[in-house]
Amino acid sequence: MDTVDATTGSGAVVIQGTVAGSGAPDGRSAGGLLRSPLPPGASDASDASRAAGVVSPAGRSGPSGPTDGRGMRTASATTGLWGRTEQQDFRSRVRGTLLGCALGDALGAPLTGLSLDAIREAHGRAGLTGPAPAHGRRGAVTAVTQLTLFTVDGLIRAHVRRDTGAWHPPTDVHRAYLRWAATQYDWGPDERRADNGWLAQQEWLYARRDPDRASMTGFADDVLGTLAHPKNPAARDAAATARSAPFGLLVGWEPALVLQLAVECATQSHGHPAAYLSAGAFAVIVHGVTRGDALDSAVQRALGLLGARPGHQPVTDALQRALAAVTRGAPGPEAVEGLAPGAGHSAEDVLGAAVYCALVAEDIAHGLRLAVNQGGDSAAAGALCGALLGALHGETALPAAWLADLEGRATLLELCDDFALEMTQGPTLHGSAVTSPGWLARYPRG
């Protein structure tokens, strides 16, 4: 089995997957991503880092630099890899991605379950043009945003826990999803839980906001779903895809590994190939635009990686329909609905609609209106489109008036900045040489 050592901005990551850039699937064990040897030809962590294609947000290869004995970059090497301008650009794209996701989710929330005719009857021929009340307030988010936040939390925890010698990101993301599941049943934060950290203490998250059935059942117990033994094998909706944007923000990873991680984490609740491959494809597209690729180029890369995966054809077809539709006339709700052979609720149909809307969008607000005003899964389509456009243009392109109404904006911003800090300056926050007690209180190693 071929392995690679993928490196993020905060150090070397040893994970079982595909040869960087090959796109060929490997044989899987029930445990999923495991600690593995260095890739062929790599004599140390620096060689492995180069094999995995360590890049800054601008797409330039990073220096090899010194490590701390575990393959983790020292602070001086991190500074060399992430210049000040690159750190600022990365943070803007992280904020753009996650805030854009939440804005699209909130815009689509009032339209849940409505057909296009019902939307027009309620909001006029143009449909919904701005935030409207849902769940008792304007700008309310759904379980899509809640789960996206916990995905970020799990990825940060994975990097922090590596200090203990453990490295299995699907486990840390799964634990984060179990903390989300507690918010759906508990009245508020349980102070007796030592592993809650900072995010699970946010009281506003303790609310049920249309969670999908597969996520509720998938995270109802401690069993970790894997590619070999996925949870809910028939679950094909877009919930796992909609929570997967944060995987695409691992800009130092090779795209094949981003796909693999997103796929494995999607199988924890959604076991249908179209659902987990849609999650992987979406993460790869976010990854590409965050690194500076054009959106259509990022889609083509995702298509290339999907081709070697069993069961990819529905996702491939949906993305190809989205690309082809761009040149078929003026965009509108009918064009969006025409992309979905079914009712527009399957993961691949929602992904295709979101990609199309992002490709034809005049600006972020236009793209989000187009994504949600259709009879499919409006909240998920809005979230996916918002994440893509936010990653592409950064936070300053987001509609300010909509941000002002957004529920949980302070939490989102704080988590975005924490993720950017961990990815760019992790060794200065925790490790053998230096440890920030405040950081470990927010993101416990346990």
Tab-separated table of C-alpha atoms in Angstrom:
chain	number	residue	atom	x	y	z
A	1	MET	CA	0.000	0.000	0.000
A	2	ASP	CA	1.354	3.398	-0.946
A	3	THR	CA	1.415	6.084	1.712
A	4	VAL	CA	2.140	9.746	1.822
A	5	ASP	CA	3.087	12.216	4.509
A	6	ALA	CA	0.776	15.156	4.001
A	7	THR	CA	1.883	18.342	5.704
A	8	THR	CA	-0.256	21.198	6.880
A	9	GLY	CA	1.031	24.611	7.800
A	10	SER	CA	1.563	23.436	11.367
A	11	GLY	CA	3.646	20.393	10.591
A	12	ALA	CA	3.906	16.945	9.114
A	13	VAL	CA	0.889	14.702	8.976
A	14	VAL	CA	1.344	10.980	8.462
A	15	ILE	CA	-1.750	9.439	6.962
A	16	GLN	CA	-2.655	6.372	5.001
A	17	GLY	CA	-4.104	7.283	1.640
A	18	THR	CA	-3.085	7.493	-1.987
A	19	VAL	CA	0.179	8.464	-3.584
A	20	ALA	CA	0.083	12.251	-3.722
A	21	GLY	CA	-1.372	13.300	-7.024
A	22	SER	CA	-2.089	9.765	-8.261
A	23	GLY	CA	-5.801	9.741	-7.493
A	24	ALA	CA	-5.713	5.955	-7.246
A	25	PRO	CA	-7.690	4.476	-4.351
A	26	ASP	CA	-5.850	2.266	-1.903
A	27	GLY	CA	-7.015	-0.826	-0.085
A	28	ARG	CA	-8.784	0.182	3.100
A	29	SER	CA	-8.658	-1.260	6.572
A	30	ALA	CA	-11.618	-0.974	8.891
A	31	GLY	CA	-9.772	1.671	10.839
A	32	GLY	CA	-9.548	4.134	7.956
A	33	LEU	CA	-6.725	6.657	8.024
A	34	LEU	CA	-3.864	5.251	10.092
A	35	ARG	CA	-0.368	6.182	11.098
A	36	SER	CA	1.913	4.884	8.363
A	37	PRO	CA	5.565	4.848	7.308
A	38	LEU	CA	7.074	7.602	5.223
A	39	PRO	CA	6.407	7.435	1.470
A	40	PRO	CA	8.810	5.615	-0.829
A	41	GLY	CA	11.961	7.631	-1.377
A	42	ALA	CA	11.414	9.843	1.687
A	43	SER	CA	14.215	9.507	4.209
A	44	ASP	CA	12.788	11.914	6.743
A	45	ALA	CA	9.802	14.115	7.432
A	46	SER	CA	11.146	16.925	5.255
A	47	ASP	CA	11.374	14.637	2.220
A	48	ALA	CA	7.884	13.376	2.945
A	49	SER	CA	6.606	16.935	3.202
A	50	ARG	CA	7.955	17.744	-0.224
A	51	ALA	CA	6.419	14.559	-1.604
A	52	ALA	CA	3.051	15.655	-0.307
A	53	GLY	CA	3.338	19.099	-1.859
A	54	VAL	CA	3.499	21.525	1.048
A	55	VAL	CA	2.066	24.796	-0.166
A	56	SER	CA	1.106	28.191	1.076
A	57	PRO	CA	-2.313	29.629	0.176
A	58	ALA	CA	-0.720	31.230	-2.848
A	59	GLY	CA	0.251	27.789	-4.133
A	60	ARG	CA	4.023	28.110	-3.722
A	61	SER	CA	6.007	25.210	-2.335
A	62	GLY	CA	7.202	25.757	1.194
A	63	PRO	CA	10.785	25.396	2.442
A	64	SER	CA	11.908	22.181	4.076
A	65	GLY	CA	13.281	23.820	7.211
A	66	PRO	CA	14.036	22.295	10.631
A	67	THR	CA	11.658	20.010	12.482
A	68	ASP	CA	11.220	19.293	16.168
A	69	GLY	CA	11.929	15.548	15.953
A	70	ARG	CA	8.361	14.501	15.215
A	71	GLY	CA	8.290	16.011	11.757
A	72	MET	CA	6.570	19.129	13.063
A	73	ARG	CA	7.878	22.399	11.759
A	74	THR	CA	9.550	24.713	14.222
A	75	ALA	CA	8.300	28.281	14.539
A	76	SER	CA	11.026	29.630	12.267
A	77	ALA	CA	10.095	27.226	9.489
A	78	THR	CA	6.431	28.048	9.912
A	79	THR	CA	7.199	31.728	9.527
A	80	GLY	CA	9.096	30.944	6.330
A	81	LEU	CA	6.185	28.928	4.963
A	82	TRP	CA	3.512	31.439	5.916
A	83	GLY	CA	4.443	35.044	5.213
A	84	ARG	CA	2.326	37.769	6.754
A	85	THR	CA	0.470	38.493	3.529
A	86	GLU	CA	-0.216	34.798	2.987
A	87	GLN	CA	-1.512	34.390	6.535
A	88	GLN	CA	-3.879	37.324	6.030
A	89	ASP	CA	-5.103	35.925	2.718
A	90	PHE	CA	-5.623	32.488	4.230
A	91	ARG	CA	-7.559	33.871	7.186
A	92	SER	CA	-9.754	35.888	4.824
A	93	ARG	CA	-10.535	32.771	2.797
A	94	VAL	CA	-11.226	30.713	5.919
A	95	ARG	CA	-13.609	33.393	7.143
A	96	GLY	CA	-15.142	33.693	3.695
A	97	THR	CA	-15.692	29.947	3.460
A	98	LEU	CA	-17.308	29.420	6.854
A	99	LEU	CA	-19.258	32.667	7.009
A	100	GLY	CA	-20.391	32.150	3.415
A	101	CYS	CA	-21.540	28.659	4.300
A	102	ALA	CA	-23.542	29.995	7.245
A	103	LEU	CA	-25.050	32.835	5.194
A	104	GLY	CA	-26.235	30.422	2.518
A	105	ASP	CA	-27.625	28.090	5.156
A	106	ALA	CA	-29.504	30.922	6.869
A	107	LEU	CA	-30.854	32.285	3.583
A	108	GLY	CA	-32.179	28.879	2.568
A	109	ALA	CA	-33.593	27.926	5.973
A	110	PRO	CA	-36.988	29.674	5.522
A	111	LEU	CA	-37.504	27.839	2.212
A	112	THR	CA	-37.078	24.322	3.593
A	113	GLY	CA	-39.655	21.981	2.100
A	114	LEU	CA	-41.086	24.539	-0.337
A	115	SER	CA	-41.441	24.015	-4.067
A	116	LEU	CA	-40.435	26.781	-6.478
A	117	ASP	CA	-44.113	27.665	-6.976
A	118	ALA	CA	-44.634	27.882	-3.212
A	119	ILE	CA	-41.541	30.073	-2.841
A	120	ARG	CA	-42.857	32.478	-5.485
A	121	GLU	CA	-46.288	32.507	-3.934
A	122	ALA	CA	-44.781	33.455	-0.567
A	123	HIS	CA	-42.073	35.863	-1.730
A	124	GLY	CA	-42.994	37.064	-5.202
A	125	ARG	CA	-41.769	36.195	-8.673
A	126	ALA	CA	-38.133	36.909	-7.752
A	127	GLY	CA	-38.338	34.578	-4.762
A	128	LEU	CA	-36.551	35.259	-1.487
A	129	THR	CA	-34.100	38.120	-1.976
A	130	GLY	CA	-32.679	38.527	1.523
A	131	PRO	CA	-32.638	37.006	5.019
A	132	ALA	CA	-36.094	36.106	6.333
A	133	PRO	CA	-37.293	34.745	9.663
A	134	ALA	CA	-36.781	31.055	10.401
A	135	HIS	CA	-36.616	29.295	13.750
A	136	GLY	CA	-37.852	32.468	15.421
A	137	ARG	CA	-35.408	35.048	14.015
A	138	ARG	CA	-33.768	36.451	10.909
A	139	GLY	CA	-30.439	34.941	10.006
A	140	ALA	CA	-30.998	31.723	11.946
A	141	VAL	CA	-28.740	28.856	10.903
A	142	THR	CA	-29.572	25.163	10.757
A	143	ALA	CA	-27.796	21.941	11.657
A	144	VAL	CA	-25.693	22.457	8.508
A	145	THR	CA	-23.793	25.309	10.148
A	146	GLN	CA	-23.729	23.589	13.537
A	147	LEU	CA	-22.058	20.508	12.074
A	148	THR	CA	-19.651	22.599	10.007
A	149	LEU	CA	-18.486	24.312	13.191
A	150	PHE	CA	-17.880	20.975	14.870
A	151	THR	CA	-15.961	19.766	11.807
A	152	VAL	CA	-13.572	22.685	12.314
A	153	ASP	CA	-13.331	21.902	16.020
A	154	GLY	CA	-12.457	18.289	15.244
A	155	LEU	CA	-9.726	19.259	12.788
A	156	ILE	CA	-8.129	21.633	15.284
A	157	ARG	CA	-8.288	18.944	17.985
A	158	ALA	CA	-6.631	16.446	15.630
A	159	HIS	CA	-3.625	18.727	15.213
A	160	VAL	CA	-3.413	19.448	18.935
A	161	ARG	CA	-3.722	15.773	19.895
A	162	ARG	CA	-0.828	14.887	17.618
A	163	ASP	CA	1.429	16.139	20.436
A	164	THR	CA	0.556	12.907	22.270
A	165	GLY	CA	1.810	10.780	19.381
A	166	ALA	CA	-1.715	9.992	18.176
A	167	TRP	CA	-2.797	10.981	14.681
A	168	HIS	CA	-6.127	9.807	13.307
A	169	PRO	CA	-8.211	12.779	12.125
A	170	PRO	CA	-11.416	10.779	11.472
A	171	THR	CA	-11.500	9.849	15.153
A	172	ASP	CA	-11.162	13.466	16.286
A	173	VAL	CA	-13.794	14.649	13.808
A	174	HIS	CA	-16.092	11.837	14.945
A	175	ARG	CA	-15.665	12.878	18.568
A	176	ALA	CA	-16.568	16.421	17.550
A	177	TYR	CA	-19.728	15.160	15.862
A	178	LEU	CA	-20.641	13.286	19.038
A	179	ARG	CA	-20.327	16.601	20.903
A	180	TRP	CA	-22.681	18.093	18.331
A	181	ALA	CA	-25.117	15.217	18.911
A	182	ALA	CA	-25.177	16.142	22.610
A	183	THR	CA	-26.363	19.641	21.679
A	184	GLN	CA	-29.419	18.079	20.073
A	185	TYR	CA	-30.498	16.395	23.310
A	186	ASP	CA	-29.078	18.380	26.229
A	187	TRP	CA	-30.570	21.603	27.543
A	188	GLY	CA	-27.151	23.250	27.644
A	189	PRO	CA	-23.440	22.596	28.143
A	190	ASP	CA	-22.609	19.825	30.605
A	191	GLU	CA	-19.841	21.248	32.778
A	192	ARG	CA	-18.922	17.728	33.907
A	193	ARG	CA	-17.611	16.846	30.440
A	194	ALA	CA	-13.896	17.559	30.465
A	195	ASP	CA	-13.588	17.182	26.693
A	196	ASN	CA	-16.160	19.843	25.814
A	197	GLY	CA	-13.577	22.509	25.161
A	198	TRP	CA	-14.675	25.929	24.028
A	199	LEU	CA	-17.123	25.282	21.194
A	200	ALA	CA	-19.391	22.868	23.054
A	201	GLN	CA	-19.808	25.500	25.765
A	202	GLN	CA	-21.606	27.890	23.388
A	203	GLU	CA	-25.186	27.827	24.619
A	204	TRP	CA	-26.750	29.043	21.368
A	205	LEU	CA	-25.715	25.768	19.703
A	206	TYR	CA	-28.023	23.768	21.978
A	207	ALA	CA	-30.990	23.899	19.636
A	208	ARG	CA	-32.456	21.503	17.093
A	209	ARG	CA	-32.422	23.116	13.671
A	210	ASP	CA	-33.785	20.579	11.208
A	211	PRO	CA	-31.053	17.951	11.666
A	212	ASP	CA	-31.184	15.174	9.081
A	213	ARG	CA	-32.113	11.704	10.175
A	214	ALA	CA	-28.831	10.104	9.043
A	215	SER	CA	-26.741	12.446	11.186
A	216	MET	CA	-28.960	11.900	14.216
A	217	THR	CA	-28.761	8.113	13.919
A	218	GLY	CA	-25.141	8.036	12.751
A	219	PHE	CA	-23.951	9.908	15.826
A	220	ALA	CA	-26.354	8.274	18.256
A	221	ASP	CA	-23.632	5.905	19.475
A	222	ASP	CA	-19.842	5.821	19.731
A	223	VAL	CA	-19.304	3.440	16.810
A	224	LEU	CA	-17.096	4.971	14.125
A	225	GLY	CA	-18.383	4.436	10.600
A	226	THR	CA	-15.716	3.670	7.997
A	227	LEU	CA	-15.541	2.982	4.273
A	228	ALA	CA	-15.518	-0.721	5.054
A	229	HIS	CA	-18.445	-0.414	7.462
A	230	PRO	CA	-20.281	2.869	6.816
A	231	LYS	CA	-23.224	4.101	8.824
A	232	ASN	CA	-26.611	4.364	7.078
A	233	PRO	CA	-25.646	2.788	3.718
A	234	ALA	CA	-28.790	4.112	2.029
A	235	ALA	CA	-28.397	7.725	3.212
A	236	ARG	CA	-27.928	9.880	0.109
A	237	ASP	CA	-28.943	13.369	1.229
A	238	ALA	CA	-26.600	16.360	1.247
A	239	ALA	CA	-26.015	16.752	4.993
A	240	ALA	CA	-22.560	15.129	5.021
A	241	THR	CA	-21.528	17.170	1.982
A	242	ALA	CA	-22.742	20.419	3.520
A	243	ARG	CA	-20.558	19.992	6.623
A	244	SER	CA	-17.401	19.173	4.623
A	245	ALA	CA	-16.090	22.602	3.570
A	246	PRO	CA	-13.484	22.707	6.399
A	247	PHE	CA	-11.609	19.736	4.919
A	248	GLY	CA	-10.932	21.863	1.878
A	249	LEU	CA	-9.184	24.434	4.047
A	250	LEU	CA	-6.312	22.015	4.718
A	251	VAL	CA	-4.345	23.822	2.031
A	252	GLY	CA	-1.054	22.010	2.705
A	253	TRP	CA	-2.552	18.626	1.890
A	254	GLU	CA	-2.602	17.021	-1.529
A	255	PRO	CA	-6.106	17.054	-3.077
A	256	ALA	CA	-6.287	13.237	-3.070
A	257	LEU	CA	-5.832	13.221	0.692
A	258	VAL	CA	-8.425	15.947	1.196
A	259	LEU	CA	-10.844	13.798	-0.774
A	260	GLN	CA	-9.987	10.730	1.292
A	261	LEU	CA	-10.421	12.448	4.641
A	262	ALA	CA	-13.743	14.038	3.666
A	263	VAL	CA	-15.007	10.717	2.350
A	264	GLU	CA	-14.058	8.817	5.487
A	265	CYS	CA	-15.680	11.395	7.749
A	266	ALA	CA	-18.838	11.422	5.614
A	267	THR	CA	-19.228	7.648	6.018
A	268	GLN	CA	-19.671	8.212	9.735
A	269	SER	CA	-23.287	9.105	8.982
A	270	HIS	CA	-23.890	8.738	5.230
A	271	GLY	CA	-22.939	5.408	3.688
A	272	HIS	CA	-24.240	5.786	0.130
A	273	PRO	CA	-21.352	6.269	-2.338
A	274	ALA	CA	-23.038	9.263	-3.949
A	275	ALA	CA	-23.271	10.964	-0.561
A	276	TYR	CA	-19.722	10.406	0.650
A	277	LEU	CA	-18.149	11.021	-2.761
A	278	SER	CA	-20.100	14.273	-3.064
A	279	ALA	CA	-18.586	15.299	0.269
A	280	GLY	CA	-15.117	14.440	-1.004
A	281	ALA	CA	-15.601	16.256	-4.309
A	282	PHE	CA	-16.914	19.363	-2.538
A	283	ALA	CA	-13.917	19.417	-0.196
A	284	VAL	CA	-11.522	19.143	-3.148
A	285	ILE	CA	-13.235	22.042	-4.933
A	286	VAL	CA	-13.039	24.227	-1.819
A	287	HIS	CA	-9.402	23.190	-1.467
A	288	GLY	CA	-8.622	24.255	-5.030
A	289	VAL	CA	-10.180	27.701	-4.861
A	290	THR	CA	-8.690	28.347	-1.414
A	291	ARG	CA	-5.279	27.670	-2.928
A	292	GLY	CA	-5.999	30.149	-5.718
A	293	ASP	CA	-7.354	27.968	-8.527
A	294	ALA	CA	-10.223	29.098	-10.721
A	295	LEU	CA	-13.505	27.457	-9.769
A	296	ASP	CA	-13.874	25.541	-13.014
A	297	SER	CA	-10.296	24.259	-12.685
A	298	ALA	CA	-11.027	23.071	-9.153
A	299	VAL	CA	-14.112	21.229	-10.425
A	300	GLN	CA	-12.064	19.557	-13.145
A	301	ARG	CA	-9.543	18.398	-10.554
A	302	ALA	CA	-12.328	16.917	-8.461
A	303	LEU	CA	-13.650	15.105	-11.527
A	304	GLY	CA	-10.208	13.664	-12.164
A	305	LEU	CA	-9.945	12.318	-8.637
A	306	LEU	CA	-13.475	10.945	-8.633
A	307	GLY	CA	-12.871	8.857	-11.747
A	308	ALA	CA	-10.960	6.153	-9.882
A	309	ARG	CA	-13.589	5.764	-7.156
A	310	PRO	CA	-16.240	3.037	-7.276
A	311	GLY	CA	-19.741	4.506	-7.475
A	312	HIS	CA	-18.561	7.916	-8.706
A	313	GLN	CA	-20.757	8.181	-11.813
A	314	PRO	CA	-23.769	9.998	-10.275
A	315	VAL	CA	-21.469	12.635	-8.749
A	316	THR	CA	-19.422	12.943	-11.924
A	317	ASP	CA	-22.582	13.340	-13.991
A	318	ALA	CA	-23.942	16.039	-11.660
A	319	LEU	CA	-20.738	18.079	-11.853
A	320	GLN	CA	-20.545	17.713	-15.632
A	321	ARG	CA	-24.151	18.880	-15.958
A	322	ALA	CA	-23.284	21.921	-13.858
A	323	LEU	CA	-20.330	22.809	-16.075
A	324	ALA	CA	-22.317	22.321	-19.270
A	325	ALA	CA	-25.251	24.423	-18.055
A	326	VAL	CA	-23.099	27.544	-17.661
A	327	THR	CA	-23.210	28.231	-21.409
A	328	ARG	CA	-26.871	27.355	-21.953
A	329	GLY	CA	-28.483	30.709	-21.393
A	330	ALA	CA	-29.289	33.112	-18.596
A	331	PRO	CA	-29.206	31.611	-15.105
A	332	GLY	CA	-32.451	31.296	-13.194
A	333	PRO	CA	-34.422	28.983	-10.910
A	334	GLU	CA	-35.617	26.844	-13.800
A	335	ALA	CA	-32.036	26.319	-14.917
A	336	VAL	CA	-31.049	25.255	-11.397
A	337	GLU	CA	-33.953	22.824	-11.111
A	338	GLY	CA	-33.146	21.452	-14.557
A	339	LEU	CA	-29.818	20.179	-13.216
A	340	ALA	CA	-31.495	17.633	-10.945
A	341	PRO	CA	-33.055	14.541	-12.551
A	342	GLY	CA	-34.793	13.843	-9.251
A	343	ALA	CA	-36.248	16.185	-6.669
A	344	GLY	CA	-32.973	18.002	-6.013
A	345	HIS	CA	-32.409	16.570	-2.544
A	346	SER	CA	-29.696	13.984	-3.217
A	347	ALA	CA	-26.142	14.958	-2.348
A	348	GLU	CA	-24.908	14.964	-5.927
A	349	ASP	CA	-27.845	17.077	-7.172
A	350	VAL	CA	-27.332	19.649	-4.414
A	351	LEU	CA	-23.607	19.759	-5.146
A	352	GLY	CA	-24.223	20.240	-8.865
A	353	ALA	CA	-26.709	23.042	-8.234
A	354	ALA	CA	-24.333	24.812	-5.840
A	355	VAL	CA	-21.399	24.570	-8.246
A	356	TYR	CA	-23.514	25.919	-11.114
A	357	CYS	CA	-24.747	28.847	-9.019
A	358	ALA	CA	-21.217	29.689	-7.919
A	359	LEU	CA	-19.952	29.547	-11.529
A	360	VAL	CA	-22.600	31.936	-12.892
A	361	ALA	CA	-22.859	34.239	-9.863
A	362	GLU	CA	-22.447	37.964	-10.514
A	363	ASP	CA	-21.573	38.377	-6.834
A	364	ILE	CA	-22.066	36.374	-3.652
A	365	ALA	CA	-25.567	37.655	-2.954
A	366	HIS	CA	-26.681	36.800	-6.498
A	367	GLY	CA	-25.207	33.322	-6.262
A	368	LEU	CA	-26.883	32.612	-2.932
A	369	ARG	CA	-30.286	33.842	-4.122
A	370	LEU	CA	-29.992	31.586	-7.138
A	371	ALA	CA	-28.962	28.605	-5.008
A	372	VAL	CA	-31.814	28.780	-2.506
A	373	ASN	CA	-34.748	29.760	-4.727
A	374	GLN	CA	-35.485	26.270	-6.036
A	375	GLY	CA	-37.452	23.278	-4.899
A	376	GLY	CA	-34.525	21.183	-3.739
A	377	ASP	CA	-32.605	21.353	-0.469
A	378	SER	CA	-32.347	25.138	-0.265
A	379	ALA	CA	-30.335	25.352	2.959
A	380	ALA	CA	-27.728	22.822	1.830
A	381	ALA	CA	-27.442	24.316	-1.675
A	382	GLY	CA	-27.065	27.787	-0.188
A	383	ALA	CA	-24.433	26.577	2.261
A	384	LEU	CA	-22.373	24.849	-0.436
A	385	CYS	CA	-22.595	27.804	-2.807
A	386	GLY	CA	-21.730	30.256	-0.025
A	387	ALA	CA	-18.681	28.238	0.994
A	388	LEU	CA	-17.413	28.087	-2.590
A	389	LEU	CA	-17.887	31.797	-3.234
A	390	GLY	CA	-16.467	32.729	0.166
A	391	ALA	CA	-13.370	30.622	-0.427
A	392	LEU	CA	-13.007	32.165	-3.866
A	393	HIS	CA	-13.414	35.833	-2.905
A	394	GLY	CA	-12.720	36.055	0.834
A	395	GLU	CA	-14.716	37.566	3.665
A	396	THR	CA	-14.811	41.159	2.367
A	397	ALA	CA	-16.966	40.101	-0.586
A	398	LEU	CA	-19.757	38.800	1.677
A	399	PRO	CA	-22.925	40.966	1.868
A	400	ALA	CA	-22.462	43.070	4.999
A	401	ALA	CA	-26.164	43.560	5.721
A	402	TRP	CA	-26.695	39.808	5.739
A	403	LEU	CA	-23.735	39.276	8.051
A	404	ALA	CA	-25.229	41.752	10.515
A	405	ASP	CA	-28.247	39.441	10.958
A	406	LEU	CA	-26.315	36.164	11.036
A	407	GLU	CA	-26.832	34.019	14.105
A	408	GLY	CA	-23.642	32.996	15.867
A	409	ARG	CA	-21.413	35.346	13.883
A	410	ALA	CA	-19.092	35.994	16.832
A	411	THR	CA	-18.588	32.265	17.383
A	412	LEU	CA	-17.987	31.698	13.679
A	413	LEU	CA	-15.387	34.451	13.497
A	414	GLU	CA	-13.586	33.228	16.581
A	415	LEU	CA	-13.479	29.655	15.325
A	416	CYS	CA	-12.284	30.791	11.868
A	417	ASP	CA	-9.399	32.677	13.432
A	418	ASP	CA	-8.542	29.766	15.711
A	419	PHE	CA	-8.401	27.429	12.715
A	420	ALA	CA	-6.168	29.849	10.808
A	421	LEU	CA	-3.899	30.158	13.848
A	422	GLU	CA	-3.610	26.399	14.233
A	423	MET	CA	-2.851	25.848	10.562
A	424	THR	CA	-0.271	28.629	10.292
A	425	GLN	CA	1.227	28.892	13.782
A	426	GLY	CA	0.409	25.624	15.535
A	427	PRO	CA	3.969	24.963	16.782
A	428	THR	CA	3.944	28.289	18.635
A	429	LEU	CA	0.737	27.308	20.453
A	430	HIS	CA	1.482	23.752	21.562
A	431	GLY	CA	4.278	21.224	21.343
A	432	SER	CA	7.356	20.028	23.180
A	433	ALA	CA	9.020	23.454	23.252
A	434	VAL	CA	6.084	25.720	24.030
A	435	THR	CA	2.535	25.268	25.279
A	436	SER	CA	-0.297	27.761	25.627
A	437	PRO	CA	-2.562	26.720	28.529
A	438	GLY	CA	-5.353	28.834	27.075
A	439	TRP	CA	-5.187	26.991	23.767
A	440	LEU	CA	-5.287	23.575	25.417
A	441	ALA	CA	-8.256	24.676	27.511
A	442	ARG	CA	-10.089	25.567	24.299
A	443	TYR	CA	-8.983	22.441	22.446
A	444	PRO	CA	-8.153	19.689	24.966
A	445	ARG	CA	-5.894	16.851	23.896
A	446	GLY	CA	-8.118	14.223	25.495
